């Protein structure tokens, strides 16, 4: 497999998709809801996913595509090459703010993350990583992450998890919020992972993420030495929804050991 060629192809596809999204702001965006009233999707999410899929199917007919909006393949095994795509991660930001959303793409071979991309479209920040080749922001290499103690750590976490919820003991999470240096919430898992990769956040935690939210980001943060698992400390399964943490070494153990008690 010529990963260098696939890398160049993916970058150019993502840049073109970013351009299409920016141009789309000139027209009226159609907004729908999915499973619940706050789970939003627009016609642009769907258009962009279809744009990727038609190109990838034309140029890599034996690769499979797992996309959030469901225009790709039914993927139930890790075999072969799988492109895992979120055409717009942070759709609520896209609608409400017209910024702070990203295109997220991970390319996996037999379950191993080979290439990862996060494109923060409005900031024009392009993050990418090549397995065993390092991670980059706008082609500048990101340094390896050092250990940080919890009292000096800035943690990406959504305020929902400090309210009573069905996934996790919220009082423990409140202890985490109290004992770290500060918390931030950006509303896009991909952008939060980009921040972990570049050291702007020291950890990112969520109770409910899908493969396309984290496929690209996992490859990128892995290349700078962050640990990524589910909240039980197990390897994250790239084909199912679940809990997730990405953190600097040291912090990962502290957060899981002392502050996360899952309910089931
Ligand atoms: P999205 O914008 O692509 O839907 C928001 O906190 C983050 O969680 C975003 O990355 C968002 O992705 C993701 N998210 C929101 N609802 C989700 C759901 N029901 N399942 C999985 N991920 C979700
Ligand atoms: Ca999305």
GROMACS .gro file of C-alpha atoms and ligand atoms in nm:
model
  288
    1UNK     CA    1   0.000   0.000   0.000
    2UNK     CA    2   0.138   0.342  -0.098
    3UNK     CA    3   0.051   0.535   0.219
    4UNK     CA    4   0.239   0.844   0.100
    5UNK     CA    5   0.011   0.864  -0.203
    6UNK     CA    6  -0.302   0.804   0.007
    7UNK     CA    7  -0.184   1.075   0.250
    8UNK     CA    8  -0.147   1.332  -0.029
    9UNK     CA    9  -0.484   1.231  -0.175
   10UNK     CA   10  -0.664   1.258   0.161
   11UNK     CA   11  -0.514   1.600   0.236
   12UNK     CA   12  -0.623   1.743  -0.093
   13UNK     CA   13  -0.973   1.595  -0.057
   14UNK     CA   14  -1.012   1.744   0.292
   15UNK     CA   15  -0.893   2.088   0.178
   16UNK     CA   16  -1.142   2.081  -0.108
   17UNK     CA   17  -1.422   1.976   0.131
   18UNK     CA   18  -1.327   2.264   0.364
   19UNK     CA   19  -1.360   2.504   0.073
   20UNK     CA   20  -1.705   2.364  -0.008
   21UNK     CA   21  -1.815   2.415   0.354
   22UNK     CA   22  -1.696   2.779   0.358
   23UNK     CA   23  -1.876   2.849   0.030
   24UNK     CA   24  -2.195   2.690   0.171
   25UNK     CA   25  -2.233   2.976   0.419
   26UNK     CA   26  -2.354   3.192   0.131
   27UNK     CA   27  -2.673   2.988   0.104
   28UNK     CA   28  -2.945   2.894   0.352
   29UNK     CA   29  -2.859   2.586   0.555
   30UNK     CA   30  -3.128   2.325   0.612
   31UNK     CA   31  -3.131   2.189   0.968
   32UNK     CA   32  -3.282   1.858   1.084
   33UNK     CA   33  -3.268   1.660   1.408
   34UNK     CA   34  -3.162   1.296   1.444
   35UNK     CA   35  -3.224   1.070   1.751
   36UNK     CA   36  -3.298   1.355   1.989
   37UNK     CA   37  -3.384   1.723   1.959
   38UNK     CA   38  -3.024   1.835   2.024
   39UNK     CA   39  -2.865   1.587   1.785
   40UNK     CA   40  -2.843   1.805   1.476
   41UNK     CA   41  -2.761   1.748   1.112
   42UNK     CA   42  -2.766   1.981   0.813
   43UNK     CA   43  -2.777   1.932   0.439
   44UNK     CA   44  -2.410   2.037   0.435
   45UNK     CA   45  -2.307   1.744   0.660
   46UNK     CA   46  -2.476   1.512   0.410
   47UNK     CA   47  -2.337   1.685   0.099
   48UNK     CA   48  -1.982   1.677   0.231
   49UNK     CA   49  -2.003   1.310   0.327
   50UNK     CA   50  -2.136   1.225  -0.020
   51UNK     CA   51  -1.856   1.429  -0.178
   52UNK     CA   52  -1.593   1.223   0.008
   53UNK     CA   53  -1.765   0.894  -0.065
   54UNK     CA   54  -1.804   0.945  -0.438
   55UNK     CA   55  -1.434   1.039  -0.471
   56UNK     CA   56  -1.305   0.756  -0.251
   57UNK     CA   57  -1.525   0.496  -0.424
   58UNK     CA   58  -1.403   0.613  -0.762
   59UNK     CA   59  -1.032   0.614  -0.674
   60UNK     CA   60  -1.008   0.336  -0.411
   61UNK     CA   61  -1.288   0.093  -0.501
   62UNK     CA   62  -1.165  -0.180  -0.266
   63UNK     CA   63  -1.155   0.047   0.043
   64UNK     CA   64  -1.457   0.077   0.274
   65UNK     CA   65  -1.599   0.394   0.425
   66UNK     CA   66  -1.766   0.441   0.763
   67UNK     CA   67  -1.933   0.782   0.773
   68UNK     CA   68  -2.153   0.944   1.037
   69UNK     CA   69  -2.438   1.026   0.802
   70UNK     CA   70  -2.467   0.668   0.679
   71UNK     CA   71  -2.391   0.708   0.309
   72UNK     CA   72  -2.088   0.479   0.335
   73UNK     CA   73  -2.064   0.105   0.393
   74UNK     CA   74  -2.210  -0.115   0.666
   75UNK     CA   75  -1.888  -0.189   0.850
   76UNK     CA   76  -1.885  -0.471   1.105
   77UNK     CA   77  -1.525  -0.593   1.083
   78UNK     CA   78  -1.182  -0.430   1.089
   79UNK     CA   79  -1.052  -0.606   0.779
   80UNK     CA   80  -0.890  -0.414   0.497
   81UNK     CA   81  -0.866  -0.039   0.458
   82UNK     CA   82  -1.145   0.164   0.620
   83UNK     CA   83  -1.187   0.541   0.594
   84UNK     CA   84  -1.369   0.663   0.907
   85UNK     CA   85  -1.520   1.003   0.838
   86UNK     CA   86  -1.706   1.277   1.019
   87UNK     CA   87  -1.782   1.538   0.752
   88UNK     CA   88  -1.860   1.798   1.020
   89UNK     CA   89  -1.766   1.728   1.380
   90UNK     CA   90  -1.929   1.991   1.601
   91UNK     CA   91  -2.248   2.039   1.400
   92UNK     CA   92  -2.405   2.244   1.679
   93UNK     CA   93  -2.112   2.487   1.659
   94UNK     CA   94  -2.143   2.486   1.280
   95UNK     CA   95  -2.507   2.595   1.308
   96UNK     CA   96  -2.486   2.831   1.605
   97UNK     CA   97  -2.138   2.980   1.565
   98UNK     CA   98  -2.022   2.913   1.208
   99UNK     CA   99  -1.687   2.815   1.357
  100UNK     CA  100  -1.532   2.558   1.594
  101UNK     CA  101  -1.618   2.260   1.376
  102UNK     CA  102  -1.384   2.022   1.197
  103UNK     CA  103  -1.359   1.760   0.928
  104UNK     CA  104  -1.232   1.443   1.094
  105UNK     CA  105  -1.087   1.146   0.905
  106UNK     CA  106  -0.896   0.838   1.011
  107UNK     CA  107  -0.767   0.575   0.769
  108UNK     CA  108  -0.729   0.230   0.925
  109UNK     CA  109  -0.574  -0.090   0.790
  110UNK     CA  110  -0.687  -0.413   0.958
  111UNK     CA  111  -0.783  -0.209   1.265
  112UNK     CA  112  -0.457  -0.011   1.294
  113UNK     CA  113  -0.472   0.367   1.253
  114UNK     CA  114  -0.237   0.454   0.964
  115UNK     CA  115  -0.331   0.815   0.884
  116UNK     CA  116  -0.524   1.075   1.086
  117UNK     CA  117  -0.662   1.419   0.994
  118UNK     CA  118  -0.847   1.699   1.171
  119UNK     CA  119  -0.919   2.015   0.976
  120UNK     CA  120  -1.047   2.307   1.184
  121UNK     CA  121  -1.204   2.469   0.879
  122UNK     CA  122  -1.260   2.828   0.993
  123UNK     CA  123  -0.929   2.859   1.182
  124UNK     CA  124  -0.764   2.695   0.878
  125UNK     CA  125  -0.564   2.471   1.114
  126UNK     CA  126  -0.479   2.138   0.955
  127UNK     CA  127  -0.361   1.858   1.183
  128UNK     CA  128  -0.235   1.530   1.046
  129UNK     CA  129  -0.036   1.227   1.149
  130UNK     CA  130   0.123   0.934   0.975
  131UNK     CA  131   0.168   0.616   1.179
  132UNK     CA  132   0.524   0.616   1.322
  133UNK     CA  133   0.590   0.940   1.134
  134UNK     CA  134   0.481   1.199   1.391
  135UNK     CA  135   0.196   1.450   1.416
  136UNK     CA  136   0.182   1.796   1.259
  137UNK     CA  137  -0.016   2.119   1.269
  138UNK     CA  138   0.007   2.305   0.938
  139UNK     CA  139   0.311   2.089   0.854
  140UNK     CA  140   0.494   2.186   1.172
  141UNK     CA  141   0.590   1.886   1.382
  142UNK     CA  142   0.421   1.867   1.724
  143UNK     CA  143   0.654   1.780   2.014
  144UNK     CA  144   0.605   1.472   2.232
  145UNK     CA  145   0.388   1.528   2.538
  146UNK     CA  146   0.555   1.533   2.880
  147UNK     CA  147   0.389   1.427   3.205
  148UNK     CA  148   0.180   1.693   3.384
  149UNK     CA  149   0.037   1.669   3.738
  150UNK     CA  150  -0.341   1.705   3.774
  151UNK     CA  151  -0.315   2.038   3.958
  152UNK     CA  152  -0.143   2.188   3.652
  153UNK     CA  153  -0.370   2.023   3.395
  154UNK     CA  154  -0.637   2.183   3.175
  155UNK     CA  155  -0.902   1.923   3.096
  156UNK     CA  156  -1.151   1.915   2.810
  157UNK     CA  157  -1.483   1.797   2.949
  158UNK     CA  158  -1.848   1.875   2.886
  159UNK     CA  159  -2.044   2.014   3.186
  160UNK     CA  160  -2.310   1.741   3.135
  161UNK     CA  161  -2.085   1.490   3.311
  162UNK     CA  162  -2.079   1.697   3.630
  163UNK     CA  163  -2.463   1.685   3.636
  164UNK     CA  164  -2.641   1.364   3.740
  165UNK     CA  165  -2.626   1.132   3.436
  166UNK     CA  166  -2.665   0.767   3.355
  167UNK     CA  167  -2.303   0.695   3.266
  168UNK     CA  168  -2.077   0.807   3.549
  169UNK     CA  169  -2.070   0.907   3.918
  170UNK     CA  170  -2.097   1.283   3.871
  171UNK     CA  171  -1.970   1.368   4.220
  172UNK     CA  172  -1.637   1.206   4.141
  173UNK     CA  173  -1.623   1.403   3.816
  174UNK     CA  174  -1.691   1.718   4.022
  175UNK     CA  175  -1.382   1.624   4.229
  176UNK     CA  176  -1.180   1.609   3.908
  177UNK     CA  177  -1.304   1.951   3.801
  178UNK     CA  178  -1.210   2.091   4.144
  179UNK     CA  179  -0.863   1.937   4.156
  180UNK     CA  180  -0.740   2.021   3.806
  181UNK     CA  181  -0.614   2.367   3.704
  182UNK     CA  182  -0.910   2.439   3.476
  183UNK     CA  183  -1.161   2.293   3.235
  184UNK     CA  184  -1.259   2.383   2.879
  185UNK     CA  185  -1.535   2.259   2.650
  186UNK     CA  186  -1.521   2.315   2.274
  187UNK     CA  187  -1.817   2.109   2.149
  188UNK     CA  188  -1.616   1.915   1.892
  189UNK     CA  189  -1.436   1.597   1.995
  190UNK     CA  190  -1.203   1.632   1.697
  191UNK     CA  191  -1.098   1.984   1.794
  192UNK     CA  192  -1.049   1.879   2.157
  193UNK     CA  193  -0.822   1.598   2.038
  194UNK     CA  194  -0.630   1.842   1.821
  195UNK     CA  195  -0.580   2.052   2.135
  196UNK     CA  196  -0.457   1.749   2.330
  197UNK     CA  197  -0.210   1.674   2.049
  198UNK     CA  198  -0.073   2.028   2.055
  199UNK     CA  199  -0.062   2.058   2.437
  200UNK     CA  200  -0.341   2.319   2.463
  201UNK     CA  201  -0.539   2.062   2.663
  202UNK     CA  202  -0.381   1.796   2.885
  203UNK     CA  203  -0.670   1.550   2.866
  204UNK     CA  204  -1.009   1.508   2.700
  205UNK     CA  205  -1.290   1.290   2.837
  206UNK     CA  206  -1.632   1.196   2.703
  207UNK     CA  207  -1.898   0.939   2.790
  208UNK     CA  208  -2.050   0.907   2.448
  209UNK     CA  209  -1.844   0.919   2.134
  210UNK     CA  210  -1.875   0.747   1.800
  211UNK     CA  211  -1.591   0.607   1.586
  212UNK     CA  212  -1.599   0.903   1.345
  213UNK     CA  213  -1.561   1.153   1.632
  214UNK     CA  214  -1.223   1.009   1.731
  215UNK     CA  215  -1.081   0.803   1.443
  216UNK     CA  216  -0.860   1.078   1.303
  217UNK     CA  217  -0.773   1.231   1.640
  218UNK     CA  218  -0.666   0.901   1.795
  219UNK     CA  219  -0.394   0.857   1.533
  220UNK     CA  220  -0.277   1.215   1.585
  221UNK     CA  221  -0.261   1.211   1.966
  222UNK     CA  222  -0.100   0.865   1.962
  223UNK     CA  223   0.192   1.005   1.760
  224UNK     CA  224   0.278   1.256   2.035
  225UNK     CA  225   0.253   1.000   2.315
  226UNK     CA  226  -0.097   1.057   2.456
  227UNK     CA  227  -0.281   0.750   2.581
  228UNK     CA  228  -0.624   0.676   2.436
  229UNK     CA  229  -0.862   0.420   2.589
  230UNK     CA  230  -1.222   0.382   2.692
  231UNK     CA  231  -1.300   0.489   3.050
  232UNK     CA  232  -1.236   0.138   3.181
  233UNK     CA  233  -0.882   0.162   3.051
  234UNK     CA  234  -0.943  -0.082   2.766
  235UNK     CA  235  -0.832  -0.030   2.411
  236UNK     CA  236  -1.096   0.175   2.234
  237UNK     CA  237  -1.290  -0.023   1.975
  238UNK     CA  238  -1.295   0.176   1.651
  239UNK     CA  239  -1.629   0.034   1.534
  240UNK     CA  240  -1.862   0.107   1.829
  241UNK     CA  241  -1.985   0.404   2.031
  242UNK     CA  242  -1.863   0.439   2.387
  243UNK     CA  243  -1.667   0.623   2.652
  244UNK     CA  244  -1.330   0.777   2.572
  245UNK     CA  245  -1.025   0.946   2.721
  246UNK     CA  246  -0.712   1.087   2.562
  247UNK     CA  247  -0.453   1.213   2.808
  248UNK     CA  248  -0.086   1.269   2.872
  249UNK     CA  249   0.088   0.977   3.037
  250UNK     CA  250   0.049   0.995   3.416
  251UNK     CA  251  -0.271   1.198   3.395
  252UNK     CA  252  -0.445   0.909   3.223
  253UNK     CA  253  -0.382   0.679   3.523
  254UNK     CA  254  -0.476   0.947   3.780
  255UNK     CA  255  -0.805   1.035   3.612
  256UNK     CA  256  -0.918   0.676   3.555
  257UNK     CA  257  -0.796   0.552   3.893
  258UNK     CA  258  -0.939   0.824   4.114
  259UNK     CA  259  -1.211   1.016   3.937
  260UNK     CA  260  -1.407   0.796   3.698
  261UNK     CA  261  -1.660   0.549   3.837
  262UNK     CA  262  -1.878   0.414   3.558
  263UNK     CA  263  -2.231   0.308   3.650
  264UNK     CA  264  -2.256  -0.005   3.437
  265LIG     P1  265  -2.104   1.578   1.605
  265LIG     O1  266  -2.105   1.725   1.613
  265LIG     O2  267  -2.038   1.524   1.484
  265LIG     O3  268  -2.241   1.519   1.626
  265LIG     C1  269  -1.996   1.730   2.126
  265LIG     O4  270  -1.971   1.731   2.260
  265LIG     C2  271  -1.916   1.618   2.060
  265LIG     O5  272  -1.983   1.492   2.079
  265LIG     C3  273  -1.906   1.637   1.911
  265LIG     O6  274  -1.785   1.583   1.868
  265LIG     C4  275  -2.026   1.562   1.858
  265LIG     O7  276  -2.012   1.520   1.726
  265LIG     C5  277  -2.028   1.443   1.954
  265LIG     N1  278  -2.163   1.387   1.971
  265LIG     C6  279  -2.276   1.456   1.992
  265LIG     N2  280  -2.383   1.373   2.005
  265LIG     C7  281  -2.333   1.248   1.991
  265LIG     C8  282  -2.394   1.116   1.994
  265LIG     N3  283  -2.523   1.098   2.015
  265LIG     N4  284  -2.312   1.010   1.977
  265LIG     C9  285  -2.181   1.027   1.956
  265LIG     N5  286  -2.119   1.147   1.951
  265LIG    C10  287  -2.194   1.256   1.970
  266LIG    CA1  288  -2.077   1.504   1.258
   0.00000   0.00000   0.00000
